Amino acid sequence: PVNVYVVTTYTFTGNGNWSLPGNWLNYSIPPSHLSSNAEIIINPIFNGECFLNVTQTIYQGAKLTVQSGKILRITGN
């Protein structure tokens, strides 16, 4: 038997707030609690930015990747 490890990926491809479905590939916003079998990729449009305007918890084993040259802004506490 072959063990298959499936990773759920959420990709930010727009410009602006994290909370808007239209900023995510296939309108798929990551859940507020990201489990260990998931990854968030931040890859906004050219000259765009991603603004984290919601609370996001990333559990051990999950990944948050900001593509080279891209911007993720985290404000607040």
Coordinates of N, CA and C in Angstrom, one line a residue:
P1 N 0.8 -1.2 0.0 CA 0.0 0.0 0.0 C 0.9 1.3 0.0
V2 N 0.4 2.3 -0.6 CA 1.0 3.6 -0.7 C 0.3 4.6 0.2
N3 N 1.1 5.2 1.0 CA 0.5 6.3 1.9 C 0.5 7.5 1.1
V4 N -0.7 8.1 1.0 CA -0.9 9.4 0.3 C -1.2 10.5 1.3
Y5 N -0.4 11.5 1.3 CA -0.6 12.7 2.2 C -1.1 13.8 1.3
V6 N -2.4 14.2 1.5 CA -3.0 15.2 0.8 C -2.9 16.5 1.5
V7 N -2.4 17.5 0.8 CA -2.3 18.9 1.4 C -3.4 19.8 0.8
T8 N -4.2 20.4 1.6 CA -5.2 21.4 1.1 C -4.5 22.7 1.0
T9 N -4.5 23.3 -0.2 CA -3.9 24.6 -0.4 C -4.9 25.7 -0.7
Y10 N -4.6 26.8 -0.1 CA -5.4 28.1 -0.3 C -4.4 29.1 -0.8
T11 N -4.8 29.8 -1.9 CA -3.9 30.7 -2.5 C -4.5 32.1 -2.7
F12 N -3.9 33.1 -2.1 CA -4.3 34.5 -2.2 C -3.8 35.0 -3.5
T13 N -4.6 35.4 -4.4 CA -4.2 35.9 -5.8 C -4.7 37.3 -6.1
G14 N -5.4 37.9 -5.2 CA -6.0 39.2 -5.5 C -5.2 40.4 -4.9
N15 N -5.9 41.4 -4.5 CA -5.3 42.6 -3.9 C -6.3 43.1 -2.8
G16 N -5.8 43.2 -1.6 CA -6.7 43.8 -0.5 C -6.9 42.8 0.6
N17 N -8.1 42.8 1.1 CA -8.4 42.1 2.4 C -8.5 40.6 2.2
W18 N -7.9 39.9 3.2 CA -7.9 38.5 3.3 C -9.3 38.0 3.3
S19 N -10.2 38.7 3.9 CA -11.6 38.2 4.1 C -12.5 38.2 2.9
L20 N -12.0 38.7 1.8 CA -12.9 38.7 0.6 C -12.6 37.5 -0.3
P21 N -13.7 36.7 -0.5 CA -13.5 35.5 -1.3 C -12.9 35.7 -2.7
G22 N -13.2 36.9 -3.3 CA -12.7 37.1 -4.7 C -11.2 37.3 -4.7
N23 N -10.5 37.5 -3.6 CA -9.1 37.6 -3.5 C -8.4 36.2 -3.5
W24 N -9.2 35.2 -3.4 CA -8.6 33.8 -3.3 C -8.9 33.0 -4.5
L25 N -7.9 32.2 -4.9 CA -8.1 31.2 -6.0 C -9.4 30.4 -5.8
N26 N -10.2 30.4 -6.8 CA -11.5 29.6 -6.7 C -12.4 30.1 -5.5
Y27 N -12.2 31.3 -5.1 CA -13.1 31.9 -4.0 C -13.0 31.1 -2.7
S28 N -11.8 30.4 -2.5 CA -11.7 29.5 -1.4 C -10.8 30.1 -0.3
I29 N -11.5 30.7 0.7 CA -10.8 31.3 1.8 C -10.4 30.2 2.8
P30 N -9.2 30.3 3.3 CA -8.8 29.3 4.3 C -9.7 29.4 5.6
P31 N -9.9 28.3 6.3 CA -10.6 28.4 7.6 C -9.8 29.2 8.6
S32 N -10.5 29.7 9.6 CA -9.8 30.6 10.6 C -8.8 29.8 11.4
H33 N -9.0 28.4 11.5 CA -8.0 27.5 12.2 C -7.5 26.6 11.2
L34 N -6.3 26.8 10.7 CA -5.7 26.0 9.6 C -5.0 24.8 10.2
S35 N -5.5 23.6 9.8 CA -5.0 22.3 10.3 C -3.7 22.0 9.7
S36 N -3.1 20.9 10.3 CA -1.7 20.5 9.9 C -1.6 20.0 8.5
N37 N -2.6 19.7 7.8 CA -2.5 19.2 6.5 C -2.9 20.3 5.4
A38 N -2.6 21.5 5.7 CA -3.0 22.6 4.9 C -1.9 23.6 4.7
E39 N -2.0 24.4 3.6 CA -1.0 25.5 3.4 C -1.7 26.7 2.8
I40 N -1.3 27.9 3.2 CA -1.7 29.1 2.7 C -0.6 29.7 1.9
I41 N -0.9 30.1 0.6 CA 0.2 30.7 -0.2 C -0.3 32.1 -0.5
I42 N 0.6 33.1 -0.2 CA 0.3 34.5 -0.5 C 1.0 34.9 -1.7
N43 N 0.2 35.2 -2.8 CA 0.7 35.5 -4.1 C -0.2 36.6 -4.8
P44 N -0.2 37.8 -4.2 CA -1.1 38.8 -4.7 C -0.7 39.2 -6.2
I45 N -1.7 39.9 -6.8 CA -1.4 40.4 -8.2 C -0.2 41.3 -8.2
F46 N 0.3 41.7 -9.4 CA 1.4 42.6 -9.5 C 1.1 43.9 -8.8
N47 N 2.0 44.3 -8.0 CA 1.9 45.6 -7.2 C 0.7 45.5 -6.1
G48 N 0.2 44.3 -5.9 CA -0.9 44.1 -4.9 C -0.3 43.7 -3.6
E49 N -1.2 43.7 -2.6 CA -0.8 43.3 -1.2 C -2.0 42.5 -0.6
C50 N -1.6 41.7 0.3 CA -2.6 40.9 1.1 C -2.7 41.5 2.5
F51 N -3.9 42.0 2.9 CA -4.0 42.5 4.3 C -4.8 41.5 5.1
L52 N -4.1 41.0 6.1 CA -4.7 40.1 7.1 C -5.6 40.9 8.0
N53 N -6.9 40.9 7.7 CA -7.9 41.7 8.4 C -8.8 40.8 9.3
V54 N -8.4 39.6 9.5 CA -9.2 38.7 10.3 C -8.2 37.9 11.2
T55 N -8.7 37.2 12.2 CA -7.9 36.4 13.1 C -7.6 35.0 12.4
Q56 N -6.3 34.7 12.3 CA -5.9 33.4 11.7 C -5.1 32.6 12.6
T57 N -5.4 31.4 12.9 CA -4.6 30.5 13.7 C -4.0 29.4 12.8
I58 N -2.7 29.2 12.9 CA -2.1 28.2 12.0 C -1.4 27.2 13.0
Y59 N -2.0 26.0 12.9 CA -1.5 24.9 13.8 C -0.2 24.3 13.3
Q60 N 0.5 23.7 14.3 CA 1.8 23.1 14.0 C 1.6 22.1 12.8
G61 N 2.5 22.1 11.9 CA 2.4 21.3 10.7 C 1.8 21.9 9.5
A62 N 1.1 23.0 9.7 CA 0.5 23.8 8.6 C 1.6 24.7 8.1
K63 N 1.3 25.3 6.9 CA 2.3 26.2 6.4 C 1.7 27.5 5.9
L64 N 2.4 28.6 6.0 CA 2.1 29.9 5.5 C 3.3 30.3 4.7
T65 N 3.1 30.5 3.3 CA 4.2 30.8 2.4 C 3.8 32.2 1.8
V66 N 4.8 33.1 1.9 CA 4.6 34.4 1.2 C 5.6 34.3 0.0
Q67 N 5.1 34.3 -1.2 CA 6.0 34.2 -2.4 C 7.0 35.4 -2.4
S68 N 8.1 35.1 -3.0 CA 9.2 36.1 -3.1 C 8.7 37.4 -3.8
G69 N 9.0 38.5 -3.1 CA 8.7 39.8 -3.7 C 7.2 40.2 -3.4
K70 N 6.5 39.4 -2.7 CA 5.1 39.7 -2.4 C 4.9 40.2 -1.0
I71 N 3.8 40.8 -0.7 CA 3.6 41.5 0.6 C 2.4 41.0 1.3
L72 N 2.6 40.6 2.6 CA 1.5 40.2 3.5 C 1.6 41.2 4.6
R73 N 0.5 42.0 4.8 CA 0.5 43.0 5.9 C -0.4 42.5 7.0
I74 N 0.2 42.5 8.2 CA -0.5 42.1 9.4 C -0.6 43.3 10.3
T75 N -1.8 43.7 10.7 CA -2.0 44.9 11.5 C -2.7 44.5 12.8
G76 N -2.8 45.4 13.7 CA -3.5 45.1 15.0 C -2.6 44.5 16.0
N77 N -3.2 43.7 16.9 CA -2.4 43.1 18.0 C -1.7 41.9 17.6

